[in-house]
Structures are given as structure tokens and as C-alpha cells.
Short mmCIF file of C-alpha atoms and ligand atoms in Angstrom, two decimals:
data_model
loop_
_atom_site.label_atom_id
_atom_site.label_comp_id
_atom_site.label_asym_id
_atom_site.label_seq_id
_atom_site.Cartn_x
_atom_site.Cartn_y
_atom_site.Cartn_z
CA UNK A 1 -16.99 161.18 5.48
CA UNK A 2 -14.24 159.03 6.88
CA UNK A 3 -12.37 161.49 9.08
CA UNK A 4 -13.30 164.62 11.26
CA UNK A 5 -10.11 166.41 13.06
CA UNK A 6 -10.93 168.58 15.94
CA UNK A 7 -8.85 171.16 17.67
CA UNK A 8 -8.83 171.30 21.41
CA UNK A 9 -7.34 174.61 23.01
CA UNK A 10 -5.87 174.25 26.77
CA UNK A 11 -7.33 177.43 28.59
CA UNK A 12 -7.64 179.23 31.71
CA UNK A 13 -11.03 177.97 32.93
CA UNK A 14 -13.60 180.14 32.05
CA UNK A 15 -14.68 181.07 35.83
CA UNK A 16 -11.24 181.65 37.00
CA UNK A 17 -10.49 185.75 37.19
CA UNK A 18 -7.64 186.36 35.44
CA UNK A 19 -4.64 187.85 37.09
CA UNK A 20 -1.98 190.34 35.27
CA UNK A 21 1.86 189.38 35.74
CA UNK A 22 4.12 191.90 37.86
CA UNK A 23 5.71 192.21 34.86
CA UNK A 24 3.16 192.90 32.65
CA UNK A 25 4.71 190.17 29.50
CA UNK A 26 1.05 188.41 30.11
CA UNK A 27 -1.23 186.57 32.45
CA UNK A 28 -0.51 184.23 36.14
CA UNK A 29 -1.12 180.92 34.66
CA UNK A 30 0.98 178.80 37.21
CA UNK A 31 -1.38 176.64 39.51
CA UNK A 32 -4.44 178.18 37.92
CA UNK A 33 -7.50 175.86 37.10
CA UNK A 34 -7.71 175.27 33.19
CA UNK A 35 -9.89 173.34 31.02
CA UNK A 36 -10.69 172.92 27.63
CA UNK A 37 -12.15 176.14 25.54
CA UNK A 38 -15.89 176.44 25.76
CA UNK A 39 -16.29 176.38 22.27
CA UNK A 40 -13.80 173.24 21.53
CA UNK A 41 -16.24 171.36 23.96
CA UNK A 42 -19.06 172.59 21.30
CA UNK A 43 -16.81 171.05 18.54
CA UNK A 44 -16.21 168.05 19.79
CA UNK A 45 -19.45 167.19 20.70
CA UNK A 46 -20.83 168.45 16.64
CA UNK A 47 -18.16 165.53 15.51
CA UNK A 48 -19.17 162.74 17.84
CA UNK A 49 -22.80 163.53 17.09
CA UNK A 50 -21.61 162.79 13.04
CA UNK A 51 -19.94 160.01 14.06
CA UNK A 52 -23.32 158.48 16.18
CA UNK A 53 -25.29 159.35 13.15
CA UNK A 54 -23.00 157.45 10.99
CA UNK A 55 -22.37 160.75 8.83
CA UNK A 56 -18.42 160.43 9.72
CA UNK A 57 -16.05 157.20 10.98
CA UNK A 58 -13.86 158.80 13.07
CA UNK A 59 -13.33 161.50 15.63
CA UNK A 60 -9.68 162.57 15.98
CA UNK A 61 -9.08 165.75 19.25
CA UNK A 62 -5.63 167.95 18.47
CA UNK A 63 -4.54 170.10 20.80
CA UNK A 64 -0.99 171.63 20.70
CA UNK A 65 0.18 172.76 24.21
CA UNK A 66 2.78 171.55 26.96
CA UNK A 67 1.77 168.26 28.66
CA UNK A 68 -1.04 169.17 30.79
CA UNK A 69 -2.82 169.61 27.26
CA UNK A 70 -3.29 166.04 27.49
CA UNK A 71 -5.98 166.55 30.26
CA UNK A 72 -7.77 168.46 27.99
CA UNK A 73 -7.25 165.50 24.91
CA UNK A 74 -8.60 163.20 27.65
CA UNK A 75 -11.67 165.07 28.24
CA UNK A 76 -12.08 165.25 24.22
CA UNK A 77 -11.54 161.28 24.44
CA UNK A 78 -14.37 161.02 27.39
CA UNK A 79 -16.67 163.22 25.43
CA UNK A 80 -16.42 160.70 22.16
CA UNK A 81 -13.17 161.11 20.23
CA UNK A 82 -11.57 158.36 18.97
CA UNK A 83 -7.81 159.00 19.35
CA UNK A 84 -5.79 162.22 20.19
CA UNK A 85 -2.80 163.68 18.78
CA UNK A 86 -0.69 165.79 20.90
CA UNK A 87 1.61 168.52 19.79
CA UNK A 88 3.71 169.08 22.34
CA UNK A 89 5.38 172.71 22.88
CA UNK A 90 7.21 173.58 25.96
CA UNK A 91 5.28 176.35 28.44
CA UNK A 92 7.44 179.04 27.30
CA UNK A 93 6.75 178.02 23.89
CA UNK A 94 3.15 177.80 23.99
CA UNK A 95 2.73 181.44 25.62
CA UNK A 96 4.26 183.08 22.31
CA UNK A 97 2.45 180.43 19.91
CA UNK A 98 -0.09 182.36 17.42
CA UNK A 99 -2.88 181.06 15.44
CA UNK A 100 -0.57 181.24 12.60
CA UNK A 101 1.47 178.54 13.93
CA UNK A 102 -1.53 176.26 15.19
CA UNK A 103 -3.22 176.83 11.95
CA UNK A 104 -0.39 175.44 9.96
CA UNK A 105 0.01 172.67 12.55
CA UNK A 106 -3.54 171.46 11.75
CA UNK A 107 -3.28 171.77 8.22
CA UNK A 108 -0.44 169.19 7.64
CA UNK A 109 -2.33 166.92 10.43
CA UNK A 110 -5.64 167.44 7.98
CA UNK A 111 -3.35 166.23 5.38
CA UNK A 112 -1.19 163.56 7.03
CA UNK A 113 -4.82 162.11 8.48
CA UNK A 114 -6.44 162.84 5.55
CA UNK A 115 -9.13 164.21 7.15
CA UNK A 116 -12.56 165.42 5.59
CA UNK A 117 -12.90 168.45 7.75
CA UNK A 118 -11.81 170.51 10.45
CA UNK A 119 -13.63 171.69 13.45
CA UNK A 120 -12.37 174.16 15.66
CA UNK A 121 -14.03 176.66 18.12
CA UNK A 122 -15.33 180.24 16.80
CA UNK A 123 -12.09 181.64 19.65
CA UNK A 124 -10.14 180.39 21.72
CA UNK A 125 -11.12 182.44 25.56
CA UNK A 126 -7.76 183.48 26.36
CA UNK A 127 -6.69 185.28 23.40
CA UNK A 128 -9.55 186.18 21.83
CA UNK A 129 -7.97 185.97 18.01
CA UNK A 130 -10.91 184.31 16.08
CA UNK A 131 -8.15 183.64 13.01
CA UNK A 132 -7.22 179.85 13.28
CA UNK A 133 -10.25 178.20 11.04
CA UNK A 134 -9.94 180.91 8.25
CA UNK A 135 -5.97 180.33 7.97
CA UNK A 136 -6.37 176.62 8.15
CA UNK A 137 -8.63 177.49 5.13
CA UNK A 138 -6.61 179.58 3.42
CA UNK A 139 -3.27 177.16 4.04
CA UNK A 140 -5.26 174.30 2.66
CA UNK A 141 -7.16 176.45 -0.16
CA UNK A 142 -10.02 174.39 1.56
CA UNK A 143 -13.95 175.99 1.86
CA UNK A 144 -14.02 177.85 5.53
CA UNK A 145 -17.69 178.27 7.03
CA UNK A 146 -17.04 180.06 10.17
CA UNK A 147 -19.99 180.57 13.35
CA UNK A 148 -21.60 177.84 12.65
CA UNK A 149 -24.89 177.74 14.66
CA UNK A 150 -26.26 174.25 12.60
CA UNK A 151 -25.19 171.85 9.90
CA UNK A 152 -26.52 168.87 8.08
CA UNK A 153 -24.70 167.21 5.89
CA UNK A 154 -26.01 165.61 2.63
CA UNK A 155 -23.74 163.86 0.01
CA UNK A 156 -20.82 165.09 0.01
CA UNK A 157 -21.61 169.09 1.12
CA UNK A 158 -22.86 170.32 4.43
CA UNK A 159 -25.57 172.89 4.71
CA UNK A 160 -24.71 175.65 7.42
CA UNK A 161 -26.37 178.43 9.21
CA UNK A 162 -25.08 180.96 10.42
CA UNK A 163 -26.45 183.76 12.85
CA UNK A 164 -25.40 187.63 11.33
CA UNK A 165 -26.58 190.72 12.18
CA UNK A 166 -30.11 190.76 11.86
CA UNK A 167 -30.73 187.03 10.87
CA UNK A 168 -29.79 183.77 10.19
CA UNK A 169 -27.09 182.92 6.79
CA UNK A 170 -27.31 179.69 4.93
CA UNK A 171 -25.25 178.58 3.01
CA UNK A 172 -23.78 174.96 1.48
CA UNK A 173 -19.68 173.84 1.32
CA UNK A 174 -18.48 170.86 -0.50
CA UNK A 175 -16.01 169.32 1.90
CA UNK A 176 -12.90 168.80 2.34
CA UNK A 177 -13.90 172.24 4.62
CA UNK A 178 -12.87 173.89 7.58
CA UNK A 179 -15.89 175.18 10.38
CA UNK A 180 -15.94 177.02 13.10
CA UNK A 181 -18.29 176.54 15.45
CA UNK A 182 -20.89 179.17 17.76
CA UNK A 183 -22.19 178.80 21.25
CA UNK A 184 -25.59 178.14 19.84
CA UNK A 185 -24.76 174.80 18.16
CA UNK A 186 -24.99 172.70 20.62
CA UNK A 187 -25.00 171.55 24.02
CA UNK A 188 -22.03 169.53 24.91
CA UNK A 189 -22.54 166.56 26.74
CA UNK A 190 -20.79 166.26 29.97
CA UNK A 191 -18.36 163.21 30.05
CA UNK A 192 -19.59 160.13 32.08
CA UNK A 193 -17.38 158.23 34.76
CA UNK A 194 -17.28 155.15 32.72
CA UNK A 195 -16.44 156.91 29.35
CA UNK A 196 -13.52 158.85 31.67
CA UNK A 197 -12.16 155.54 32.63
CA UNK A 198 -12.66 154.34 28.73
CA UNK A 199 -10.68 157.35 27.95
CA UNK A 200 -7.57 156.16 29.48
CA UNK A 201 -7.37 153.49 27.37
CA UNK A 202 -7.97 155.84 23.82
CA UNK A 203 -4.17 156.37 22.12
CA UNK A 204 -2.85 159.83 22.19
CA UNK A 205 -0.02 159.97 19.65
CA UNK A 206 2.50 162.42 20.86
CA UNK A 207 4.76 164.73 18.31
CA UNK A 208 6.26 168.16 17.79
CA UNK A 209 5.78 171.43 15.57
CA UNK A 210 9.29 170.41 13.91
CA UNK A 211 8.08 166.15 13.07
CA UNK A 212 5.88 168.19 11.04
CA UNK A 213 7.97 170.83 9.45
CA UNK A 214 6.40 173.91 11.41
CA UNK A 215 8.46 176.85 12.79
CA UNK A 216 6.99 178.39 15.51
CA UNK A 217 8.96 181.42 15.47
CA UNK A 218 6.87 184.32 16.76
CA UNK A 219 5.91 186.63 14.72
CA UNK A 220 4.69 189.50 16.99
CA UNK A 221 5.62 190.91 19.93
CA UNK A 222 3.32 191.43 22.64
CA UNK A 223 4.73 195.14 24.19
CA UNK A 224 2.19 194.89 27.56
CA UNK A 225 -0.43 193.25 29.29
CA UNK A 226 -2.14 195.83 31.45
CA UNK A 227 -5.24 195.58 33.87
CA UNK A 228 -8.68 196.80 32.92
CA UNK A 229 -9.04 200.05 34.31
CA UNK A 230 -11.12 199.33 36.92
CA UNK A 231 -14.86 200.86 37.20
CA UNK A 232 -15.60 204.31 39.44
CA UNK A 233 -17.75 203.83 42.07
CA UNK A 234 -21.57 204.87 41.19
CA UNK A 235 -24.18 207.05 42.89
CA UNK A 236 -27.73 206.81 43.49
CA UNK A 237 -29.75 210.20 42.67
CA UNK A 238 -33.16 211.00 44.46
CA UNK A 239 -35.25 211.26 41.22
CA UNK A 240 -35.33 211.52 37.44
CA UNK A 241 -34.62 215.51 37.11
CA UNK A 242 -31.57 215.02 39.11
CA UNK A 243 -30.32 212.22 37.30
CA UNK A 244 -31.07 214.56 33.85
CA UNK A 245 -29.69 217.19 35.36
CA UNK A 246 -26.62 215.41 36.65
CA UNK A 247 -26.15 213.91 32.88
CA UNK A 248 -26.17 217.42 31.24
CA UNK A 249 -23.78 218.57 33.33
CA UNK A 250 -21.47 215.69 32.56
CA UNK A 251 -22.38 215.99 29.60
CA UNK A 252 -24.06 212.98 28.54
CA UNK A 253 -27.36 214.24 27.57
P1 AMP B 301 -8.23 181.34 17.96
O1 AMP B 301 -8.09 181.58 16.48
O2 AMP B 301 -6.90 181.38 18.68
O3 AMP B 301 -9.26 182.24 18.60
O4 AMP B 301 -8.74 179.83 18.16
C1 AMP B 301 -9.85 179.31 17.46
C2 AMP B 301 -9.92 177.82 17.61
O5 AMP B 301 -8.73 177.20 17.09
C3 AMP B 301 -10.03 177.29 19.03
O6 AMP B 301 -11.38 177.35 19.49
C4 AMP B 301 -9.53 175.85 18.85
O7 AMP B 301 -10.55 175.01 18.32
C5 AMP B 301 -8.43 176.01 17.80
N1 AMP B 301 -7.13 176.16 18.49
C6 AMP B 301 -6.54 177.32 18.87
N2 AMP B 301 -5.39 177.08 19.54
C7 AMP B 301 -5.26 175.72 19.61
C8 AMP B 301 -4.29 174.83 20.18
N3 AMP B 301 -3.21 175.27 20.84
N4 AMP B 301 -4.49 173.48 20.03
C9 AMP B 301 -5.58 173.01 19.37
N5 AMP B 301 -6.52 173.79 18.82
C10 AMP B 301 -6.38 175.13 18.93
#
């Protein structure tokens, strides 16, 4: 396999409690801590361990975003990659970009890289869609295997398992194929000071949706961004009756 292409999504750290605008059009981003998405880390690490194990040549991190995704191309870079390509949208772009756009965006890279497969996270943490590997699939009319909790790879097809309800799927893909990956892959390395400063040196090509023919022209409109409702306060009841009895009469039992 010459060429593995993995997508790197530019989040709001995962330990950072998210804030609601005034305005309700979305979240506070501005001066927030981000990183990269949980399960891009996973991804990255499944196509530097191909690359150590001589299954592929080269490692190339994507991440389309506004500048500061280039911290999160670094980290790819530190982790193993080798090269980044950044697709640069301005902020205000990148809060109405949809996995529609991002999935045709790495579809013509796939192409223009000729790449052997894709690897992107199962969801990206901030919006939760889950759609980008099966519509970089269906763009390239390319084999999608999606929760991917292991893979081997033998000539030319990779063997995948999958955790479903109630047990564990396998089932084979000839590549050129798309994966997503679960949490249960792997564990991704942490990035070492010396591969940090090796990092700098990596190239990260920069370009835009339009060098490669993509409009990003939203295609829904988000009407609100509201709150959870926040929990009640609980009480604490003396002793089993009173808790039955206190869930009939609400009820509940
Ligand atoms: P989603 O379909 O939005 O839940 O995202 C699924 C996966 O697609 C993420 O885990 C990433 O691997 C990839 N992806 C989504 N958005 C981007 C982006 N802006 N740049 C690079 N990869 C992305």
C-alpha cells in the first residue's frame, strides 16, 4: 500500500465545557483550548503503525480548518505522519462547513495523492455527525468499513472487526477503501519532545476548497443552539417503601 490519507478535525478539547453563544447561532469558541478529535488521534496512530510495519509507505494528516488547524497537522506530524496538507477555510467559513463539504474535499485529495485508503475518526466531538467516511465512500464509489475496532491487512484487502450490538462483525474490503475508526482500536501514542521538534521540519502544503473545485456553500441552516436543560435537584428518601411509594406517585412505577 503506498499511500494512507488521514483526516485530522480541529476541536474544542474534549475537557473544556462547552459554552452556548448569547445569540444562540452556536458555541464560544474564541480563546477556548482545542486539540485534535479523540478519534483522529486513534487514526493517525492505526496509519503510522502500517507504516512501522511496512504494510503502507506513507502517512499523509488533512485537516481543513482556519490556520490554527495547523497545530493540530503538527501534532499529526509529531505522532508519525509524513507530510500535511492544509485546507484552509476562514473561521466564519469553517463554522458552517458540513461533512458534505469535507467529504468531497478528501475525496479529490484521495485522488490527487492517489492514496490507497482513507482514515478518518468514527465523529468528529463537536458535531457529532458520524457521515464523513460513508460520503467519502460513496463520492469515490470506494468500499467504506466504518467502527473499526481492528484490522490486518493481507494482500491487497484488510480484514476488519467491528463491535455491534451484541458482538463483534468481521468482515474483509479490497482497498482502495475508506475506514472509520472506534475508541477501542488503539491507544495513541503521545508525541515525544524530539519528534515535536522533528515535526517542524515535516512540509504542510497549504490550499483551498476552490484549488480543488469544492463549493462549500452550506447546505443547512442551523435555526438554534440552546443549552441542555439543566438537571432538578434530587432528594434522598429514608427507605425503600418511600422511595416506591414516592415513584408511584410520580408515576414511574
Ligand atoms: P464527522 O462526520 O463530522 O463526525 O467526522 C468524522 C471524521 O471525519 C472525523 O473524525 C475526521 O477524521 C474527519 N473530519 C471531519 N471534519 C474534518 C476536517 N475539518 N478536517 C479533516 N478531517 C475531518
Amino acid at each position: 500500500m503506498a499511500r494512507v490519507l488521514v483526516g485530522v478535525k480541529r476541536v474544542i478539547d474534549y475537557a473544556v465545557k462547552v459554552r452556548v453563544k448569547p445569540d444562540k447561532t452556536g458555541v464560544v469558541t474564541e480563546g477556548i483550548k482545542h486539540s485534535m478529535n479523540p478519534f483522529d488521534e486513534i487514526a493517525v496512530e492505526e496509519a503510522v503503525r502500517m507504516k512501522e510495519k511496512k504494510l503502507a509507505q506513507e502517512v499523509v494528516a488533512v485537516s481543513c480548518g482556519p490556520l490554527q488547524s495547523q497545530e493540530t497537522l503538527r501534532t499529526a506530524l509529531a505522532m508519525g505522519a509524513d507530510r500535511a496538507i492544509h485546507v484552509e477555510v476562514t473561521p466564519a467559513e469553517y463554522e458552517m462547513i458540513q461533512p458534505i463539504h469535507i467529504s468531497k474535499i478528501l475525496a479529490k485529495l484521495a485522488c490527487a495523492e492517489k492514496a490507497d485508503l482513507v482514515i478518518v475518526g468514527k465523529q468528529a466531538i463537536d458535531d457529532d455527525c458520524n457521515q464523513t467516511a460513508q460520503m467519502i465512500a460513496g463520492t469515490l464509489d470506494w468500499p467504506a468499513a466504518t467502527f473499526c475496532s481492528k484490522i490486518e491487512k493481507n494482500d491487497g484487502e484488510l480484514t476488519i472487526a467491528r463491535e455491534v450490538d451484541g458482538g463483534v462483525e468481521v468482515l474483509k474490503v479490497k482497498i482502495p477503501a475508506v475506514i472509520s475508526v472506534d475508541l477501542r482500536l488503539n491507544e495513541p501514542r503521545y508525541a515525544t519532545l524530539p519528534n515535536i521538534m522533528k515535526a517542524k521540519k515535516k512540509p504542510i502544503k497549504k490550499i483551498t476548497p476552490k484549488d480543488l473545485g469544492v463549493d462549500t456553500t452550506s447546505r443547512i441552516e442551523i435555526v438554534s443552539v440552546e443549552e441542555p436543560v439543566s438537571r432538578k435537584a434530587g432528594s434522598i428518601v429514608p427507605d425503600v417503601d418511600t422511595l416506591i411509594t414516592k415513584l408511584k406517585e410520580a408515576g414511574h412505577a
